[in-house]
PDB file of C-alpha atoms in Angstrom:
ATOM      1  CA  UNK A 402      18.097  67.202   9.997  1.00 58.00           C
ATOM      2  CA  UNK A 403      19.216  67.930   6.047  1.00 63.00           C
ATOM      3  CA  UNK A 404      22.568  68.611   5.830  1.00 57.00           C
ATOM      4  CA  UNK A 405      23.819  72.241   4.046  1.00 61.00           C
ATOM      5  CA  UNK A 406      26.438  71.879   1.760  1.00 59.00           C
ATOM      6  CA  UNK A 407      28.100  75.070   3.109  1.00 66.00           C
ATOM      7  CA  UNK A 408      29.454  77.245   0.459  1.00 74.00           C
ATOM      8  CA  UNK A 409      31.431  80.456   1.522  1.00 84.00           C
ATOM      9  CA  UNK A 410      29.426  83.360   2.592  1.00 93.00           C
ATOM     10  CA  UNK A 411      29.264  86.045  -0.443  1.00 94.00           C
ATOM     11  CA  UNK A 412      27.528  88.965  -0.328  1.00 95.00           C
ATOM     12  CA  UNK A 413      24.460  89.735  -2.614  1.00 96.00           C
ATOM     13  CA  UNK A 414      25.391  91.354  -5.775  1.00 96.00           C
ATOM     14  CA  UNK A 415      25.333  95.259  -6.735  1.00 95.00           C
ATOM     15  CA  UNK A 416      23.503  94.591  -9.980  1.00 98.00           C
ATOM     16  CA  UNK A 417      21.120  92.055  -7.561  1.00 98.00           C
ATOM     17  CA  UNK A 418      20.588  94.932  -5.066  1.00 97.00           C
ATOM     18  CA  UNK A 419      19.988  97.660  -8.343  1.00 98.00           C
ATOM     19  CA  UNK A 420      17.372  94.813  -9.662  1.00 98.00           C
ATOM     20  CA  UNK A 421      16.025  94.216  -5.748  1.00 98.00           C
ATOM     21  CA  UNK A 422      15.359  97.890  -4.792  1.00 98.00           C
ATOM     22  CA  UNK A 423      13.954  98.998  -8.898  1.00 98.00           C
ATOM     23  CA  UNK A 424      11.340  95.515  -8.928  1.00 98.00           C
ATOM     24  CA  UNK A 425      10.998  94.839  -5.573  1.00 98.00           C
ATOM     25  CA  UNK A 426      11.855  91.362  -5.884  1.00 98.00           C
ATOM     26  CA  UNK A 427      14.606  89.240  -7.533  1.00 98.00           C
ATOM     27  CA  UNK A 428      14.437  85.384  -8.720  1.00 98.00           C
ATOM     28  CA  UNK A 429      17.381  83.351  -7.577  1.00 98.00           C
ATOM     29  CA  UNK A 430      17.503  79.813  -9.650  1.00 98.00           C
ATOM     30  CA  UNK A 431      18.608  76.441  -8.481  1.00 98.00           C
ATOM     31  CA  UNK A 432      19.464  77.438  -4.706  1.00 98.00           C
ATOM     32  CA  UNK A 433      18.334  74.131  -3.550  1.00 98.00           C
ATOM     33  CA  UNK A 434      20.640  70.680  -4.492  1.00 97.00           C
ATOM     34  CA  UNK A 435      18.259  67.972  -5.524  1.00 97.00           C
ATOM     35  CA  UNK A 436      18.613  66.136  -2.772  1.00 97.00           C
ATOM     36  CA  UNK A 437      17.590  68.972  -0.907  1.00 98.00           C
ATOM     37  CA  UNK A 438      14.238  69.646  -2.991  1.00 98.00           C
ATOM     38  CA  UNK A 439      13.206  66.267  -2.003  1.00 98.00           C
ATOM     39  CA  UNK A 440      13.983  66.771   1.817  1.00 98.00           C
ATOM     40  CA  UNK A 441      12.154  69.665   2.091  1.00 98.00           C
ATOM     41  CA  UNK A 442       9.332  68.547  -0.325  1.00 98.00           C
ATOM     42  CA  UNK A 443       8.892  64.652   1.334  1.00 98.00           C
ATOM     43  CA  UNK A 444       8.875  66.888   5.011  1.00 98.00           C
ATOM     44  CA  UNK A 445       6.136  69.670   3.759  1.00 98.00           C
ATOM     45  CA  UNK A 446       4.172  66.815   1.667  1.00 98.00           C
ATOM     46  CA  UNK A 447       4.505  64.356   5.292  1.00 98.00           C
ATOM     47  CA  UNK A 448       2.946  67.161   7.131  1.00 98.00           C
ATOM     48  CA  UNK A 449       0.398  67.710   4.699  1.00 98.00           C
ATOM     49  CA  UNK A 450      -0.800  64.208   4.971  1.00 98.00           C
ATOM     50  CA  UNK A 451      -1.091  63.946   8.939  1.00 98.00           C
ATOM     51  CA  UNK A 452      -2.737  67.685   8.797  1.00 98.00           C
ATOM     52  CA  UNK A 453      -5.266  66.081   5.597  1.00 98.00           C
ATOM     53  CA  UNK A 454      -6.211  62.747   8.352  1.00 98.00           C
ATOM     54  CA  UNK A 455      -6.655  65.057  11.042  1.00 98.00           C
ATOM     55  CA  UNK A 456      -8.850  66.838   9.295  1.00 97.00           C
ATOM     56  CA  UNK A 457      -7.106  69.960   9.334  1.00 97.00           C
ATOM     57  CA  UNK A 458      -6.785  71.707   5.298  1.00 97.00           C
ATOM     58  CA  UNK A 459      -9.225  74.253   3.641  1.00 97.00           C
ATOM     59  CA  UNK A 460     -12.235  73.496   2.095  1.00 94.00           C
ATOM     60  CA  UNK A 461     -10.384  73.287  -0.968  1.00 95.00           C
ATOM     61  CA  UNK A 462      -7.607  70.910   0.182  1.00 96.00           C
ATOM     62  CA  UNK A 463      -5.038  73.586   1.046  1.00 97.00           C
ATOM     63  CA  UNK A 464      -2.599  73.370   3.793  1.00 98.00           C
ATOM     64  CA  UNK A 465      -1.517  77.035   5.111  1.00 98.00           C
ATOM     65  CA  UNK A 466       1.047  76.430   8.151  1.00 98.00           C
ATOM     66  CA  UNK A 467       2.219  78.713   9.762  1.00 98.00           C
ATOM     67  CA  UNK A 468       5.218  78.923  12.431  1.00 98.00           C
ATOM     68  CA  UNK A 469       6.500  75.512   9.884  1.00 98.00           C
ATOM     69  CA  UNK A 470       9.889  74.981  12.363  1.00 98.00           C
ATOM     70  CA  UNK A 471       7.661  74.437  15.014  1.00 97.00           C
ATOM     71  CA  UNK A 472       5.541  71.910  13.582  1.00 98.00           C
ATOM     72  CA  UNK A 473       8.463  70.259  10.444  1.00 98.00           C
ATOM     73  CA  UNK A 474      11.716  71.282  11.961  1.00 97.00           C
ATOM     74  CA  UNK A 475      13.264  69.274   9.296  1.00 97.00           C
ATOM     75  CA  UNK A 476      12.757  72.543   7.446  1.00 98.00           C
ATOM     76  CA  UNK A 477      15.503  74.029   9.810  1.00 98.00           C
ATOM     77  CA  UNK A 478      18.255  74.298   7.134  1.00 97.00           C
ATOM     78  CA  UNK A 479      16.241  76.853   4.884  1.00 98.00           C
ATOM     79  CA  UNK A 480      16.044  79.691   7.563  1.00 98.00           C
ATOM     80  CA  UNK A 481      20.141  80.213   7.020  1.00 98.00           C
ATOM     81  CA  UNK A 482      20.871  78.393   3.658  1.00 97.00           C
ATOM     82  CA  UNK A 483      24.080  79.914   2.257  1.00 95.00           C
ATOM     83  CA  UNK A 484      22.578  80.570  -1.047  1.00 97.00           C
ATOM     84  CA  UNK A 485      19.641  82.226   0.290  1.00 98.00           C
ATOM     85  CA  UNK A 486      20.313  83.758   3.555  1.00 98.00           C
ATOM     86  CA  UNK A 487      22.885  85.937   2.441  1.00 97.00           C
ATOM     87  CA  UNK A 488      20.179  88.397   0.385  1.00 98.00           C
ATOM     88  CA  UNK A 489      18.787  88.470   4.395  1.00 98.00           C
ATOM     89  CA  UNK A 490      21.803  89.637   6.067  1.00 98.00           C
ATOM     90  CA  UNK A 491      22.862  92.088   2.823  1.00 97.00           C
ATOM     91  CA  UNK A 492      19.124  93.628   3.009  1.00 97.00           C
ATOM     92  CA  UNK A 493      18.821  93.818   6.921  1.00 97.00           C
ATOM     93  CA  UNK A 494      22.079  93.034   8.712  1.00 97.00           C
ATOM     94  CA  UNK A 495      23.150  90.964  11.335  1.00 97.00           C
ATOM     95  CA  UNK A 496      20.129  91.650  14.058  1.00 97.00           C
ATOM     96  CA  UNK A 497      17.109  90.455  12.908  1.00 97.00           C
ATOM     97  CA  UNK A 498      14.921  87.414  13.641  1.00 98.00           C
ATOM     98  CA  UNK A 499      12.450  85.251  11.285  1.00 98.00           C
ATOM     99  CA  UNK A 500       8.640  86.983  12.641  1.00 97.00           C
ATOM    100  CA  UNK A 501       6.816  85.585  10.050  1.00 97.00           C
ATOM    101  CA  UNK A 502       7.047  81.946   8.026  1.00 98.00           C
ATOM    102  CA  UNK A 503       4.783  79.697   6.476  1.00 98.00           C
ATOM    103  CA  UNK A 504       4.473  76.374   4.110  1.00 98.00           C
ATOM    104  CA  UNK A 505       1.711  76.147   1.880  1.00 98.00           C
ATOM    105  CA  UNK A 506       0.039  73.216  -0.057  1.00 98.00           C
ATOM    106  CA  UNK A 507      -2.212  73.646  -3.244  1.00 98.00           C
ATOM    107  CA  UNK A 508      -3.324  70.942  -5.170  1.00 97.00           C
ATOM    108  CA  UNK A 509      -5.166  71.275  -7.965  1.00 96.00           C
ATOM    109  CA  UNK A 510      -8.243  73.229  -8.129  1.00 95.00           C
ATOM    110  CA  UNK A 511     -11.514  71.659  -9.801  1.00 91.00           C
ATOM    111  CA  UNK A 512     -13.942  74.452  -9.898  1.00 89.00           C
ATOM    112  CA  UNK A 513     -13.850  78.181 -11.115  1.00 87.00           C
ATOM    113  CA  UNK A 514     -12.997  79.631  -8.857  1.00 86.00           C
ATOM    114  CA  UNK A 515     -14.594  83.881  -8.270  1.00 83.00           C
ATOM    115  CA  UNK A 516     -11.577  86.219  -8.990  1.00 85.00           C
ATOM    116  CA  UNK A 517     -11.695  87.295  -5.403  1.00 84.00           C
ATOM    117  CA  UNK A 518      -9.103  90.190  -3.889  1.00 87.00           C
ATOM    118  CA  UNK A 519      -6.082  89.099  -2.393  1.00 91.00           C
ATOM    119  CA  UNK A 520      -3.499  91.402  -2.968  1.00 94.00           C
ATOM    120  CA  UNK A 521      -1.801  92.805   0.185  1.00 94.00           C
ATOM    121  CA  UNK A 522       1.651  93.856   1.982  1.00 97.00           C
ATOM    122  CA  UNK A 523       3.151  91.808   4.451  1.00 96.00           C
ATOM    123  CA  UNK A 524       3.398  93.624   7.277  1.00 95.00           C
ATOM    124  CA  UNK A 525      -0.180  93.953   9.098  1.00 93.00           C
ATOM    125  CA  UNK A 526      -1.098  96.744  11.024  1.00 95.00           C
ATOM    126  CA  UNK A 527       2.492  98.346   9.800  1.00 95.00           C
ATOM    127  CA  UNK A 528       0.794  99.119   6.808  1.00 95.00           C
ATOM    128  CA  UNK A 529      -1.570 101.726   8.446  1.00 94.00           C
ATOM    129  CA  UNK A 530       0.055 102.395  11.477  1.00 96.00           C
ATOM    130  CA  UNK A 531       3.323 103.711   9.761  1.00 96.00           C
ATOM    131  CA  UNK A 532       3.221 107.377   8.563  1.00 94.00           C
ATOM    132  CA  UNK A 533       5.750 107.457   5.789  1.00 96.00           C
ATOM    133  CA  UNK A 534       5.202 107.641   2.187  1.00 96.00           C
ATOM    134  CA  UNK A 535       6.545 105.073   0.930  1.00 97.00           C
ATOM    135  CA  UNK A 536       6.992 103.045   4.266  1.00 97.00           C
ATOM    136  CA  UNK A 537       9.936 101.309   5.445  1.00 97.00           C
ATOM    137  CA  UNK A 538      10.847  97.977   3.585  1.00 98.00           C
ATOM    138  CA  UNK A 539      11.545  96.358   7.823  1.00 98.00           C
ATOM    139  CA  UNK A 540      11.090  93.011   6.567  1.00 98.00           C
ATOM    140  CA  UNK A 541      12.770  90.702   3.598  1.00 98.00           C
ATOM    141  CA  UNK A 542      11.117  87.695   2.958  1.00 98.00           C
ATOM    142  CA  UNK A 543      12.363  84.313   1.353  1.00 98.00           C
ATOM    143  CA  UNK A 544      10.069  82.029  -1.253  1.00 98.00           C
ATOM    144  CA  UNK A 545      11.724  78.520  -1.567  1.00 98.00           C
ATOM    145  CA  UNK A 546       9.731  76.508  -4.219  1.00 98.00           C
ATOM    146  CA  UNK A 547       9.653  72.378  -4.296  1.00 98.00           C
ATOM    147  CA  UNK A 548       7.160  71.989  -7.089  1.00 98.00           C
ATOM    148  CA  UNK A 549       7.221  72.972 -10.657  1.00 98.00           C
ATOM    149  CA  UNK A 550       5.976  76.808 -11.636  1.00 98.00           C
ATOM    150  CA  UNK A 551       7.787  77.106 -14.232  1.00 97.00           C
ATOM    151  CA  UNK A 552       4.418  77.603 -16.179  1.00 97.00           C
ATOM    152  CA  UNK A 553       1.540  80.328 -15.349  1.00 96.00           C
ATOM    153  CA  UNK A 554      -1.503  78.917 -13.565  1.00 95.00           C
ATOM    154  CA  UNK A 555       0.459  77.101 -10.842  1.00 96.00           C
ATOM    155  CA  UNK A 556      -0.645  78.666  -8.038  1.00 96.00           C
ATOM    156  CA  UNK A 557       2.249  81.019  -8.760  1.00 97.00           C
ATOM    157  CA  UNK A 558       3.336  83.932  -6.737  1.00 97.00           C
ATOM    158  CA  UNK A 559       1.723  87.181  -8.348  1.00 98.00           C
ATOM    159  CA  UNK A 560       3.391  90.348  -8.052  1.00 98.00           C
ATOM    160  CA  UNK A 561       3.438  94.055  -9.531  1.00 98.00           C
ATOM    161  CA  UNK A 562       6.432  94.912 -10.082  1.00 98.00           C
ATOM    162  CA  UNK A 563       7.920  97.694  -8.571  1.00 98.00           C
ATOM    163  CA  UNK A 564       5.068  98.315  -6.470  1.00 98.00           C
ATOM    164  CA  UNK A 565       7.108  98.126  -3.129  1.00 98.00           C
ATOM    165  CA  UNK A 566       7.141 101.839  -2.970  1.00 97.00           C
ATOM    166  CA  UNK A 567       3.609 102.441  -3.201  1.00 97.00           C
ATOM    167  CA  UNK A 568       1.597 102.567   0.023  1.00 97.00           C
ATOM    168  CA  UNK A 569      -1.972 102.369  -1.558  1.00 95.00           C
ATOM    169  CA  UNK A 570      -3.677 100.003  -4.598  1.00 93.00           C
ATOM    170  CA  UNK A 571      -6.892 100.673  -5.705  1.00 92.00           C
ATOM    171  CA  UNK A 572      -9.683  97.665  -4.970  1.00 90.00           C
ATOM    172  CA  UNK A 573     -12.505  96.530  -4.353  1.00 91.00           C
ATOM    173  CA  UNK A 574     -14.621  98.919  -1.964  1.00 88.00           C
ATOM    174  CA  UNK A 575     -14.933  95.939   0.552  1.00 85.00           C
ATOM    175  CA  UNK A 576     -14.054  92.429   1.624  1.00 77.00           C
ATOM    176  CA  UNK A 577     -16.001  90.160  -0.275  1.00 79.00           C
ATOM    177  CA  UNK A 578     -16.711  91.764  -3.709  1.00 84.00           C
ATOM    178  CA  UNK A 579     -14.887  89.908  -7.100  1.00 88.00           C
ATOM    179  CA  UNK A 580     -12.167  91.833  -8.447  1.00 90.00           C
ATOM    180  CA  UNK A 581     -10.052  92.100 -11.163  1.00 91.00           C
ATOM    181  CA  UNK A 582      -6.183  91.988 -10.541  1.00 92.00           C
ATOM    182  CA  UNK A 583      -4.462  95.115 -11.265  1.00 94.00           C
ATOM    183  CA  UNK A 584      -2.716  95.679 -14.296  1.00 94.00           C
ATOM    184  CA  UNK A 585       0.618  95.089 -14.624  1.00 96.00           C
ATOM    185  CA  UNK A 586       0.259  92.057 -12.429  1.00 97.00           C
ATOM    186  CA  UNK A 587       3.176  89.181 -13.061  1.00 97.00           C
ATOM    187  CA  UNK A 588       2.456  85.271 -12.629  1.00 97.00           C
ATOM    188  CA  UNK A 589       6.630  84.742 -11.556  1.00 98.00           C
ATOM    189  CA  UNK A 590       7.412  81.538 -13.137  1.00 98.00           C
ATOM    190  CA  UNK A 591      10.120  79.200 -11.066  1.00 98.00           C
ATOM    191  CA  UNK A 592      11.783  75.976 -11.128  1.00 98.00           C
ATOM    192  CA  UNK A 593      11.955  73.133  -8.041  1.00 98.00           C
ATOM    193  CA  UNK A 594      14.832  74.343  -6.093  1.00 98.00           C
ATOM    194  CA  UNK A 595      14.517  78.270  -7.117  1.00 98.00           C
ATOM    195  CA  UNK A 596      14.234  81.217  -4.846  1.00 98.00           C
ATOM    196  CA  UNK A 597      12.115  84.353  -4.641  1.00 98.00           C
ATOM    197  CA  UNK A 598      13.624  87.348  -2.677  1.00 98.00           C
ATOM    198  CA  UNK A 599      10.944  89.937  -1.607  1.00 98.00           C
ATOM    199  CA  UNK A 600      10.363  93.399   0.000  1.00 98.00           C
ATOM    200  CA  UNK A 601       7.733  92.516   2.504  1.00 98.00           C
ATOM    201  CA  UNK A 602       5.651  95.982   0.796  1.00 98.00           C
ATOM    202  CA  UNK A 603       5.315  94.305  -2.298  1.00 98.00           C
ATOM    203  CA  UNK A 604       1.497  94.397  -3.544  1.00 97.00           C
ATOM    204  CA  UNK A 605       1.006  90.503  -3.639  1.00 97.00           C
ATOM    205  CA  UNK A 606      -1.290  87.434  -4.232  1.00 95.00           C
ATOM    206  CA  UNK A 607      -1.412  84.145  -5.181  1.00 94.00           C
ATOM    207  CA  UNK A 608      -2.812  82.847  -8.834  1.00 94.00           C
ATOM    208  CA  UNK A 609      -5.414  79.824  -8.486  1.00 94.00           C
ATOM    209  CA  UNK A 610      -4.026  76.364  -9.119  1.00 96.00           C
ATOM    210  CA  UNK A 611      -5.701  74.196 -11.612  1.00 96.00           C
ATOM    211  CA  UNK A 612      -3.159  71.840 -13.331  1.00 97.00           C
ATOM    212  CA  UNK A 613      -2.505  68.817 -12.060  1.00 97.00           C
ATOM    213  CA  UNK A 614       0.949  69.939 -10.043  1.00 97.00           C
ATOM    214  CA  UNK A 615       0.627  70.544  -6.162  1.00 98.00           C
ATOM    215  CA  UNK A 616       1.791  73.405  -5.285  1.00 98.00           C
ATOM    216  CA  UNK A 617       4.568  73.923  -2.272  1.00 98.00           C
ATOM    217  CA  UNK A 618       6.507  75.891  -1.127  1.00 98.00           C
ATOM    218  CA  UNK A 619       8.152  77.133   2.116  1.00 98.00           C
ATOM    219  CA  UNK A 620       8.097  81.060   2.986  1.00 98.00           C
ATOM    220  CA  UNK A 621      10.405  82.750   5.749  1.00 98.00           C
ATOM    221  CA  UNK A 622      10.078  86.540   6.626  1.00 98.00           C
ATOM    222  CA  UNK A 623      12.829  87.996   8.294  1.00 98.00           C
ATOM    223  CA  UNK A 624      12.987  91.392  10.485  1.00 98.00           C
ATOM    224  CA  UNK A 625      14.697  93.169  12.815  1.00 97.00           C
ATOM    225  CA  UNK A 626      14.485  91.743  16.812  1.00 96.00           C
ATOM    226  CA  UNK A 627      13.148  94.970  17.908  1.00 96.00           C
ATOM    227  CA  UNK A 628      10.085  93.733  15.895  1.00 96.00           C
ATOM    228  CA  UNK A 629       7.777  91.345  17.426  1.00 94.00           C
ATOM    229  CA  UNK A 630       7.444  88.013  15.989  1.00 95.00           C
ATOM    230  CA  UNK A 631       4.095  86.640  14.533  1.00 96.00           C
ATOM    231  CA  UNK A 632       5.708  83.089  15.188  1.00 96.00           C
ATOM    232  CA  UNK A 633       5.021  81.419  17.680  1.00 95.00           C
ATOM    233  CA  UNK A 634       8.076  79.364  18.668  1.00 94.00           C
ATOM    234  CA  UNK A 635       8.642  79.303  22.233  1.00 92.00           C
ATOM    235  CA  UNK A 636       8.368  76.150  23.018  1.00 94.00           C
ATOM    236  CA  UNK A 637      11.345  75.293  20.859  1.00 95.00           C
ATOM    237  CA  UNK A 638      14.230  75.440  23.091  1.00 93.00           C
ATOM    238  CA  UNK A 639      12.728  72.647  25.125  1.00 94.00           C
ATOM    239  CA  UNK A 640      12.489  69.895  22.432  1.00 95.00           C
ATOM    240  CA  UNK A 641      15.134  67.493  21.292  1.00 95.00           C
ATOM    241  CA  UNK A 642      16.116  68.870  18.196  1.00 94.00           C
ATOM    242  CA  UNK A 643      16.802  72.290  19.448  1.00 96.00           C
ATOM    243  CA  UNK A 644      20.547  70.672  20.523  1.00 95.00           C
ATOM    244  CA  UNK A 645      21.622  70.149  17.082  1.00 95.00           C
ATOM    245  CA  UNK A 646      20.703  73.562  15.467  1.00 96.00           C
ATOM    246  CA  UNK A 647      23.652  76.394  15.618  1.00 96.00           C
ATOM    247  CA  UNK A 648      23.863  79.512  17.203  1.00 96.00           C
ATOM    248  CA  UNK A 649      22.501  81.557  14.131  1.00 97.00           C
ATOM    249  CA  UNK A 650      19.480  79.614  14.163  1.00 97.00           C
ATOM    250  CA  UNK A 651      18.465  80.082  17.142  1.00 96.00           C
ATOM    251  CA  UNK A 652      18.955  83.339  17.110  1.00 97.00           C
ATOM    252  CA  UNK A 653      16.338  83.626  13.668  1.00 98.00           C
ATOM    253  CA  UNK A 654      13.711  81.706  15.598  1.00 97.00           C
ATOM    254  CA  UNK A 655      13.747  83.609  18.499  1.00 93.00           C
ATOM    255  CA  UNK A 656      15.747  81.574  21.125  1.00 87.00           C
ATOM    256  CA  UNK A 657      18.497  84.183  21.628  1.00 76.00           C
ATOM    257  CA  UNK A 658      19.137  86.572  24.292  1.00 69.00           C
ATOM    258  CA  UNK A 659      16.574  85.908  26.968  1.00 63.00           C
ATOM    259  CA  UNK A 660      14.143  88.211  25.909  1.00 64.00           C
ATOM    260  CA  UNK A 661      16.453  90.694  26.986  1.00 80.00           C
ATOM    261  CA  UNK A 662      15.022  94.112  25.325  1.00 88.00           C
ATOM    262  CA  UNK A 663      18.526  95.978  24.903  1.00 90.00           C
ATOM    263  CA  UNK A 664      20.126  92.632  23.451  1.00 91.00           C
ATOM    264  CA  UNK A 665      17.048  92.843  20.903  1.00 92.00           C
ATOM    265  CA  UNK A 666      17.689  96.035  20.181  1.00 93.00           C
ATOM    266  CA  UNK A 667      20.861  95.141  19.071  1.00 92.00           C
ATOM    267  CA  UNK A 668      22.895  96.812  22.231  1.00 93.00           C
ATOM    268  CA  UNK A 669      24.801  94.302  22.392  1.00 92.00           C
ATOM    269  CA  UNK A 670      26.397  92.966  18.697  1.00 94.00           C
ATOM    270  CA  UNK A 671      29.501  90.533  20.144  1.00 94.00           C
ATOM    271  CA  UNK A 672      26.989  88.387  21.711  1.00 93.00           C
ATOM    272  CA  UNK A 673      24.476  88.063  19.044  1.00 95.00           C
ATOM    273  CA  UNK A 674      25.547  85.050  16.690  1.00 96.00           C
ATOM    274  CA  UNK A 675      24.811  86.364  13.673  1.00 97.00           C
ATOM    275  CA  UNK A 676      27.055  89.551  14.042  1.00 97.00           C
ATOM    276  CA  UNK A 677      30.030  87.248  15.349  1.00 96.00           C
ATOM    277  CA  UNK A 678      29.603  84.982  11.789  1.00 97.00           C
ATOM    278  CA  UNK A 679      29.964  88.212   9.685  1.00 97.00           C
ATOM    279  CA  UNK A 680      32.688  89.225  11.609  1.00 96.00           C
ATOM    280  CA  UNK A 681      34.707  86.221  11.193  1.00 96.00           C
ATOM    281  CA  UNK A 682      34.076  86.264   7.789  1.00 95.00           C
ATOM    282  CA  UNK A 683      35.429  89.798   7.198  1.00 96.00           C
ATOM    283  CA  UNK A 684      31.375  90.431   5.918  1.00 96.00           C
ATOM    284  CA  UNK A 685      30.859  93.968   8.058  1.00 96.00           C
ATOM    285  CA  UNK A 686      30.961  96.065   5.257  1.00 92.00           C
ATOM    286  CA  UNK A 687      30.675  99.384   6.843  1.00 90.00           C
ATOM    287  CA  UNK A 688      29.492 101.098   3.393  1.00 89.00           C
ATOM    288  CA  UNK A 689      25.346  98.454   4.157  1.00 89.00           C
ATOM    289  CA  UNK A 690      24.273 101.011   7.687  1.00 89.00           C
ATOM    290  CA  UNK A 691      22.720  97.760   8.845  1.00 90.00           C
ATOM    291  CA  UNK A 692      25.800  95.715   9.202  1.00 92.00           C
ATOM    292  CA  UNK A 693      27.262  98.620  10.764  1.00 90.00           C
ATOM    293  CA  UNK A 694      28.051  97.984  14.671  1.00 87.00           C
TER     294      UNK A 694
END
């Protein structure tokens, strides 16, 4: 598996966290080393090609994978990079899980395509079952890019800003029906190597790809463990490489306390890894409520 340079643990700024909770969203550049852009990008790109024999993309050519440690655990050293993972534990605290990841190939696009609606919260059935107005960020998720969308057009992720704390977006009266985006809405340009942060409530989408780069990149959604995960990695524990990933890891994917519901509901903070690395760190600031005890 890719090796982590492993700066020390810092962490996320105040003027990051001001930026984070006003937009919704922050863009981190050059998180990834070079050598680790091509890791990740010749493992996602690998995967794409045995998925493309087998038959297995869109209609389109697009690979949409989801539960990507199960299937490229190359990919391991993203879910805890230093450089990203500490906007996770700053947002959410030390007991939390990945629920949600994907990896996603686009390559170019050689039709019009209809400007169909795709905008959306992470979050499912949370985002009707919930009450509150707005509703609880619960979930953080990480955007790693390995291809070039620096420019608009890319396939690039599409946000409105500052729409986190807005429950409701006017659209189309059903599935199905072409649809302007809504005003407002930002194509966020990014470098190989670069890093979106995101509040899974975030009204979202994708923009169509048609240059002539591929688009990939590698998405993990992290949440607290009393949160079921959408992943589906239980099989994990019982393969090879599960031996050389560390405690924290397997914690994020869900190989950590035996399914044990008070451990998951974080009863039980000396024995969850993730908790013990902030502690030796000195990283328990007691001012974040999450990384309190």
């Amino acid at each position: 598996m890719t090796q982590v340079e492993a700066p020390a643990w810092t962490p996320m700024s105040a003027e990051e966290r001001e930026a984070f909770d006003r937009d919704g969203y922050i863009v981190v550049p050059s998180v990834l080393s070079e050598s680790e852009i091509e890791a990740g990008r010749a493992a996602i790109l690998g995967y794409y090609e045995k998925q493309k024999s087998a038959g297995e993309l869109s209609a389109t050519g697009a690979l949409h994978q989801l539960s990507p440690i199960a299937h490229v655990p190359e990919l391991a050293f993203l879910i805890d990079h230093p450089k990203a993972f500490k906007y996770i534990w700053s947002l959410l605290g030390w007991n939390l899980h990945i629920y949600h990841s994907h990896i996603d190939v686009h390559p170019q696009l050689h039709q019009k395509q209809k400007q169909w609606w795709h905008w959306h919260q992470d979050g499912g059935r949370q985002n009707r079952e919930i009450e509150t107005d707005p509703r609880p960020m619960l979930s953080v998720k990480l955007a790693y890019w390995f291809s070039d969308v620096s420019e608009t057009g890319r396939g690039n992720f599409t946000v409105l800003p500052g729409s986190h704390k807005t429950n409701w977006l006017p659209g189309p009266p059903s599935r199905g029906v072409p649809w302007p985006a809504p005003d407002g809405a930002t194509q966020i340009t990014a470098n190989a190597g670069d890093l979106v942060v995101f509040d899974r409530r975030i009204w979202h989408a994708r923009s169509d790809n048609y240059s002539d780069i591929t688009r990939v990149g590698a998405f993990f959604g992290y949440t607290p463990r009393w949160i079921a995960m959408r992943d589906e990695n239980a099989d994990l524990p019982n393969r090879p490489e599960w031996a050389n990933l560390t405690e924290v890891q397997k914690q994020l994917l869900g190989g950590f306390g035996d399914g044990d519901g008070d451990h998951q509901w974080g009863h039980y903070p000396e024995t969850t890894p993730l908790y013990g690395a902030l502690k030796e760190r000195g990283l328990l600031d007691s001012s974040i409520p999450a990384l309190i005890p």
